[in-house]
CSV table of C-alpha atoms in Angstrom, one decimal:
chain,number,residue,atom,x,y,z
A,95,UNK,CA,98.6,77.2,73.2
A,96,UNK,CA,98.9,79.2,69.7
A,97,UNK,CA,101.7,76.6,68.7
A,98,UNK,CA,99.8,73.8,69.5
A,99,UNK,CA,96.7,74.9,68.2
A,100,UNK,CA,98.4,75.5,64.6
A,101,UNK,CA,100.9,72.2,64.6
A,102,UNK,CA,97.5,70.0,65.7
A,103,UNK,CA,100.1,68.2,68.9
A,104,UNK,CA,101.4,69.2,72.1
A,105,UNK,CA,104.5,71.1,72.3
A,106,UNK,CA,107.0,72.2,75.1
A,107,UNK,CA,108.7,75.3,75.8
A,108,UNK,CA,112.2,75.1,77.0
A,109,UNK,CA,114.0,78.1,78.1
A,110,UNK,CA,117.2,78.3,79.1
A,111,UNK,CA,118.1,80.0,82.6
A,112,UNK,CA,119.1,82.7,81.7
A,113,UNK,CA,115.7,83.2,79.2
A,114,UNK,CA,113.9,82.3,82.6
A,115,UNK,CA,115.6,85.1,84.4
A,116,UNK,CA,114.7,87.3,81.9
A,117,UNK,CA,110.7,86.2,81.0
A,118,UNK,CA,109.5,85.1,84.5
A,119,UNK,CA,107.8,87.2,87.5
A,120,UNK,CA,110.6,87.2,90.6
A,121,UNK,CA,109.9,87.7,94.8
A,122,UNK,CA,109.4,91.2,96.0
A,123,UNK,CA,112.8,92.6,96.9
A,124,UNK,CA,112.3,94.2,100.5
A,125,UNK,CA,114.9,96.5,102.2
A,126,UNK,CA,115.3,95.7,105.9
A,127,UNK,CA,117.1,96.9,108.6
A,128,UNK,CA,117.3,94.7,111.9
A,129,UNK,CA,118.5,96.0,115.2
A,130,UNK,CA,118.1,93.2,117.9
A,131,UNK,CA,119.2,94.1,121.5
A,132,UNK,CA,120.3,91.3,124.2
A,133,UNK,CA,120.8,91.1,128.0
A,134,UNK,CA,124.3,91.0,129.9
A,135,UNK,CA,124.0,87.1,129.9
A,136,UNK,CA,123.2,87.2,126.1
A,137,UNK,CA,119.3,86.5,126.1
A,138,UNK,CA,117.6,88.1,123.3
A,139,UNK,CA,115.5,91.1,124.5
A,140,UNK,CA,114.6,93.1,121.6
A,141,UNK,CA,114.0,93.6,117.9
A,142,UNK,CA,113.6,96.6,115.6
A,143,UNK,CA,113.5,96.1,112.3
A,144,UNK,CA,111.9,98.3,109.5
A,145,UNK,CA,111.3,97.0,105.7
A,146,UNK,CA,110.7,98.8,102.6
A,147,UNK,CA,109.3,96.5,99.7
A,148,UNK,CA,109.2,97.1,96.1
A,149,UNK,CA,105.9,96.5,95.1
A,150,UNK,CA,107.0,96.9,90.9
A,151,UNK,CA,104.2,99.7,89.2
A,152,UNK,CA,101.4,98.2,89.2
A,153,UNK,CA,98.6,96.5,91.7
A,154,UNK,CA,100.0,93.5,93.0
A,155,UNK,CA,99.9,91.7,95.9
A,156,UNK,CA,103.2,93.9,97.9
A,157,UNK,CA,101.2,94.4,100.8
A,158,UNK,CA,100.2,90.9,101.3
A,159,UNK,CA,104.1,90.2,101.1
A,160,UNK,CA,104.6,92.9,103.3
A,161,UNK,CA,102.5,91.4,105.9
A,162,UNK,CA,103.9,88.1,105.9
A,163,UNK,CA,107.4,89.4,106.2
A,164,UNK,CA,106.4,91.4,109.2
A,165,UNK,CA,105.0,88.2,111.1
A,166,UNK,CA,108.0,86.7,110.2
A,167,UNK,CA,110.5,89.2,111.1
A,168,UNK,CA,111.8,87.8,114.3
A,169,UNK,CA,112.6,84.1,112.7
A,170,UNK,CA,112.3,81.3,114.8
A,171,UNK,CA,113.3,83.6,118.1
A,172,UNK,CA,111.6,85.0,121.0
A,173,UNK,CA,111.7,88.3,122.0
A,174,UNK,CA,109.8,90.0,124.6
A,175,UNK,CA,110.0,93.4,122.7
A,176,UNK,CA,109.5,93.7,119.2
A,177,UNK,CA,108.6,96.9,117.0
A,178,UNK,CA,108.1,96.1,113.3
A,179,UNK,CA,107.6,98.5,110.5
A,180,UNK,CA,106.9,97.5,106.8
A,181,UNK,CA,106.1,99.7,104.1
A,182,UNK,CA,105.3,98.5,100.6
A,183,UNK,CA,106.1,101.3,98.0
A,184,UNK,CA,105.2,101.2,94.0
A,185,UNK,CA,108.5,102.1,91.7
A,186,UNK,CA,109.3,101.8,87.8
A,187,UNK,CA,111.0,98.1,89.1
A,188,UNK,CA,109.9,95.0,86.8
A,189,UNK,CA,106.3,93.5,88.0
A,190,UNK,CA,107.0,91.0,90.8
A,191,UNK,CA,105.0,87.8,91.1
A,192,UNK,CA,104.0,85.5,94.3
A,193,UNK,CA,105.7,82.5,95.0
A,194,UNK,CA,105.6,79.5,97.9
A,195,UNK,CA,105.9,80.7,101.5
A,196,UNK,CA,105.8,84.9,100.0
A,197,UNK,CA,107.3,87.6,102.5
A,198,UNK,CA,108.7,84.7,104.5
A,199,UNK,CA,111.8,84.2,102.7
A,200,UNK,CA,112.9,87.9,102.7
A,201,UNK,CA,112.4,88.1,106.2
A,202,UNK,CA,114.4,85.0,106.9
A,203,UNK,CA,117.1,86.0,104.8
A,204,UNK,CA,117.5,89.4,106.6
């Protein structure tokens, strides 16, 4: 805006991938651990899984992340049983920012 302001025209801000790595917010990593248990004919029966997410130092929205991870947790399965466990923690990590379909991609992934 400061550019534009002092040329008097609109200007654009390129950045090259690795400046965007560098300058812009990324996901909330999350720790998990998945223990799924099946039946003798190979039907799912159970899930256990227990996440940790790094929440950066300051007030963000972790917990919100947290939560949608967690509902996601089992993936498109069904289970009958399922104990979930997620835990957001603050650390000296870079700030993290939201982003489209937030928890659910870390949860899908695991």
């Amino acid at each position: 805006a400061l550019a534009a302001h002092l040329l008097g025209r609109p200007v654009k801000c390129t950045l090259t991938r690795e400046q965007s790595l560098l300058m812009h917010a990324k996901r909330h990593p999350i720790r998990v651990e998945a223990t799924a248990g099946c039946d003798a004919d190979g039907k799912l029966t159970a899930l256990r899984v227990r996440m940790v997410g790094d929440s950066g130092p300051y007030a963000s929205v972790g917990m919100k992340v947290l939560e949608r991870a967690a509902g996601h947790a089992s993936g498109p399965y069904v289970f009958p049983n399922i104990d979930v466990e997620a835990v957001a923690v603050r650390t000296n990590n870079p700030v993290c920012g939201a982003f489209r379909g937030f928890g659910a991609n870390q949860a899908q992934f695991a």
